[in-house]
Amino acid sequence: KQRRTRSLEKASSSASAAARPDPRPAPVERTPPEARRFCPRPRKICWLDYSEMMVRLRRCAFGGSLVVFGVVFFASAPVALGDVYLHSPRGSNDRNCERNANRNNGNRLFDSQNNAAGGYACPRAVGDELVQNEAGEAAFSDFTQKKKVYFYEGSEVIIEWTQQHGCGENSKVNCEIVLQYTCSDLTDPFVASAWPSTSSKSGDEPYQAYKFRNQRATPRDGVPRDRDDSATDTIPDSIAAAIPDSVETRRYGMHESVGQYELCQRTERNKGLYTADQSVRRSDARGTRQNPQGNRRGLECPEERDYYPHWAPSPWIDIAVLTNDASEDGICTRPNSTTCSNRCKYYLENSFNKNKKGFCDVPRGQPASLKLTSQAWQRRQWYNNKAACEANGFAWFGLSLEDLYGEENVDYPFCAKTQFARVNQLGNAVDSSSGDDGDDGVSKHGVNANRLSWTVPSIPKTTPESYYPDMEEAYASCTLRIRYNISTSDFPAWPSEAMDDGHPWRDAMVTAANNSNQGDSHRNTPLYQDPYVYIGAGDDEEKGDMFLSLALNTNQYARTFQDRTYTFEIRKRPTSTSEADLREDRPAIPQELVDALDPSTSTKVYNVNVRGKRGNIVQTYPAVEYDFVPNSLALNPNDVVHFQWTGSDYNPRRGCNDGEGGPPDPNDYLTSSNSNSRADRSNVVFLNAMSQNVPRDMAGYLQAARSSLDFATRTALSRDAILRHTPCTQCTDDSSSSDCDDDDDALLEACVDVVRRLAFLNQQSDGGSLELRQNRPCLTEADLDGVSSKAERENHPLNCAKLNAKPYPYFDAGFLVARRPGFFAYFSSRNNNFSNRDQTGLVCVRAVEQDDTCPRDDTTGVLQDANPAVDAVAFLGNGGLGSLDAQKARCFEEAANTNAANAQGASSCQTPNDAILDGETIAAENKDNDAIGDGNADPCDIIFWNFNNSKDEKKVSRYLTLAVVLLFAGIVGTWLLYFAYNRYRANRNKQRKFKEGDDWKSKKESELE
């Protein structure tokens, strides 16, 4: 019934979309003037006038007070050069739901400039919007589950990324990092008059141009139409495509809106900017030095993307600006702070958060058609400065986010020094993370990727109230972006107010006066394309002077890279507690969470997420393998940790030590597959120490004694075992649940529930999972040992031991309250695979606030626990080797199996009559298929050209047979085409014999043949 309704909806909406005219005027192409007057001298700069909220143009354009923050698109880069990738929250790098090692479409949402192998697949289970819609809702018979990442306002989120070409106090490069976010109220505003009018947003009537019923319009990720669809097409530049009123339009991802892109392509570009010797072939804001052709990527405006701070209103809210030209004295949070360098002061003073940005529009009360039908709008030369705007009878307005939200609801971004990272690597950075003094609990020193601690902002209370009537609804769909700019010191790129006092370049920023055309003397530009440089006289007069050719592309001096997250939700602080709902798979809201999110308290809420994707370190690159983010926390008493993670079921197939568990793809929730799986799953199980790889005892009894213990007794024993070593209770190692200090039963039960939920993911009571698997129970040990192959056992959708009964990669594990002082290590039992990959984490709880219970290592700056193998005190404190009751599972012989790869970690099973081998054996290498395709379907597949065994020979035979068949088909097809062509020519020649006026009856028979 649902699918029939959807089909009718699709047909109806498609018809309405076809009938709905696009109200925007048809584009009128215009060749820009061949000559324009620029500022007469390189150092005479058209200054930014803050009182008028916009740069004035002397016809020449905006002068030097705009930071040159990016340049040209490098179209043919074969390898990653300068890329930036978000790892937590998950960055898309323009991916969506493709199963490939490389993304399908680098033009889907934004211009990343990154390698196509980067990014993470869509955070969803395989299927259409009935499986999971844009809001993250999974609908079942009579209830709904939420499968979308969310963060509470006021909580701490660690943003983690890697960049390729260095940063920080690295003398090889200048580096700037800009972090921003946006939500629906800025990408699809409710009131048109607050923003520049466009075809889809005009007048004062309060409405959203793209919203359709309860469907998310923007930002949206895009939902596949079916399980085989990847939903990676670029959204058409039309209002009909922007409105999510059908299955087809809901496939399109959209961040910036159609109206915002229309404004971009109708507004005259800033012709006062330095473009070197590049030919910018657009008169509007689509053309930049980094994008001279004005290529469209999603609905992003290239000029806004490439330059920061931008001079016009933007849908992005600034979080932080990190620069290598920041003060050593601390973080700059106010422009007048003594900790602000001139560069940081400049960034804060010009942030759209507080600084009014100017735009030209019709006077209030007049129809928008005056603008939309004007010659300037039609010719893509809409006015970008006050003087030209008012001279042509229009009005100049100023807008800042402070105007929309109110002064108390929006703050300055902070500015700080970037972390040091070396060039030519996508790896770790050093120094403490910007945005933190190092004592707020998150260990960010030493060997970590670049990190920033973001305090999630409060949902604004709009001013006026009619700006957006439901801001909580608007903040249900947000996205975050990072821009990474690298530049050289070959020319002055910053305005005077961003430079240190007394610097020789303080008044020398390059502008349009320094641009050159092809064929001229290049005297004005400091750089030009691939120049020859002479290094002295030759060996003799006849041989000439010696010179070299430089690899210097002026569209990459400087250059900006970008990544964006999938959409997430920002939620209001809870004001009351609530119990867990196992059926809806919703965790409890404890009182400690309510208290910790109160701004008047000193306690904090930390979000612990999971980064990475399925595969080994080479297969995932330039993404990463699994880990927790943050992977170590130092907490004060009553701080709260929100464990939550997501992944994807659209990864390339990985197995054979490169990926663990299922469920399979496709997933019918009942039967297994012998193919490698694609799914990401994680859990949290507490350890004795991080250096160990088996968990602490959580059962409290031996399986051998199970038959003599009733359910109530087993439950009590397990409860005691959990409480004796978890951070969420005051119990000690030698106490029972009956004498755990002053903890009441409700706190103890809440602690046990969250620890068990973290470990087993509610697989036995998850209502959605039970409905999909028709109430089938998890497989027992005997069931699993009865499965005929290891791959089928690991991928079986009812194998709860591998977490496969969770049908979705998203899981909200709940809230763990820090109560007991000490170190508490944990790992993911599914993904932690010693010597292959490590997914472990650490929580340290202080006895009192900010005491020395949780010191960082003096050498590495890393918070870590003691290693019992080298520390006798730690060994005794962890109960020696422990008493974990582990049960032996069925062993599958891999080392002696010549039909599968056995070169890396293949197991060998003991049997009573093991024979001693005589003669030479050769290991079969695993076929990784790292670079292309969608992974390996066959588990432990062999590189077939080794010809080691019959399986290889069969595979080679298949490929050779296929090659022969294709060759034969090609020969036959070519002959048929040749035959058809000759017949066509013969018939055509016959017809030519009967020219006009000829009497065919008089022709001889020989002439008719």
mmCIF file of C-alpha atoms in Angstrom, residues 156-158 432-433 435-445 448 451-455 602-608 628-637 639-641 818 822-824 826 841-846 848-851 853-856 861-864:
data_model
loop_
_atom_site.group_PDB
_atom_site.id
_atom_site.type_symbol
_atom_site.label_atom_id
_atom_site.label_comp_id
_atom_site.label_asym_id
_atom_site.label_seq_id
_atom_site.Cartn_x
_atom_site.Cartn_y
_atom_site.Cartn_z
ATOM 1 C CA GLU A 156 31.155 19.025 23.222
ATOM 2 C CA VAL A 157 31.835 17.583 19.752
ATOM 3 C CA ILE A 158 35.337 16.772 18.555
ATOM 4 C CA SER A 432 47.345 20.916 21.636
ATOM 5 C CA SER A 433 44.136 21.250 19.689
ATOM 6 C CA GLY A 435 39.903 25.840 20.786
ATOM 7 C CA ASP A 436 40.919 24.293 24.083
ATOM 8 C CA ASP A 437 43.406 24.905 26.877
ATOM 9 C CA GLY A 438 44.075 21.194 27.180
ATOM 10 C CA ASP A 439 42.242 20.746 30.492
ATOM 11 C CA ASP A 440 38.629 20.295 29.463
ATOM 12 C CA GLY A 441 38.883 16.513 29.399
ATOM 13 C CA VAL A 442 39.608 15.736 25.778
ATOM 14 C CA SER A 443 43.096 14.406 25.131
ATOM 15 C CA LYS A 444 44.161 16.089 21.910
ATOM 16 C CA HIS A 445 47.935 16.301 22.240
ATOM 17 C CA ASN A 448 46.085 12.492 16.878
ATOM 18 C CA ARG A 451 41.140 18.172 16.189
ATOM 19 C CA LEU A 452 38.967 21.005 17.390
ATOM 20 C CA SER A 453 36.583 20.922 20.336
ATOM 21 C CA TRP A 454 33.273 22.511 19.316
ATOM 22 C CA THR A 455 30.701 23.476 21.911
ATOM 23 C CA SER A 602 30.485 23.323 35.356
ATOM 24 C CA THR A 603 29.796 19.737 34.299
ATOM 25 C CA LYS A 604 29.981 18.858 30.612
ATOM 26 C CA VAL A 605 28.538 16.435 28.094
ATOM 27 C CA TYR A 606 31.034 14.867 25.681
ATOM 28 C CA ASN A 607 30.003 13.177 22.446
ATOM 29 C CA VAL A 608 32.005 10.022 21.681
ATOM 30 C CA PHE A 628 36.612 6.267 18.660
ATOM 31 C CA VAL A 629 36.607 10.072 18.564
ATOM 32 C CA PRO A 630 37.744 11.168 21.046
ATOM 33 C CA ASN A 631 39.592 7.991 22.008
ATOM 34 C CA SER A 632 40.540 9.237 25.482
ATOM 35 C CA LEU A 633 38.636 11.385 27.958
ATOM 36 C CA ALA A 634 39.568 12.841 31.347
ATOM 37 C CA LEU A 635 36.299 13.556 33.140
ATOM 38 C CA ASN A 636 35.251 15.425 36.239
ATOM 39 C CA PRO A 637 32.693 13.838 38.567
ATOM 40 C CA ASP A 639 30.347 14.657 33.559
ATOM 41 C CA VAL A 640 28.333 12.715 30.990
ATOM 42 C CA VAL A 641 29.501 10.815 27.905
ATOM 43 C CA ALA A 818 31.166 9.592 35.397
ATOM 44 C CA GLY A 822 39.988 5.686 37.905
ATOM 45 C CA PHE A 823 40.903 4.476 34.412
ATOM 46 C CA PHE A 824 38.368 2.532 32.338
ATOM 47 C CA TYR A 826 37.063 -0.185 26.360
ATOM 48 C CA GLY A 841 39.245 3.952 23.973
ATOM 49 C CA LEU A 842 39.817 5.207 27.500
ATOM 50 C CA VAL A 843 37.787 7.083 30.084
ATOM 51 C CA CYS A 844 39.546 8.453 33.173
ATOM 52 C CA VAL A 845 37.422 9.888 35.977
ATOM 53 C CA ARG A 846 38.940 12.344 38.433
ATOM 54 C CA VAL A 848 37.495 15.757 42.336
ATOM 55 C CA GLU A 849 37.280 18.409 39.645
ATOM 56 C CA GLN A 850 40.591 19.096 37.871
ATOM 57 C CA ASP A 851 42.757 17.006 40.221
ATOM 58 C CA THR A 853 44.062 11.669 38.733
ATOM 59 C CA CYS A 854 44.302 11.682 34.946
ATOM 60 C CA PRO A 855 47.727 12.985 33.899
ATOM 61 C CA ARG A 856 48.922 12.944 30.324
ATOM 62 C CA GLY A 861 51.218 14.229 25.733
ATOM 63 C CA VAL A 862 48.720 11.362 25.439
ATOM 64 C CA LEU A 863 46.296 10.253 28.141
ATOM 65 C CA GLN A 864 46.709 6.485 28.517
#
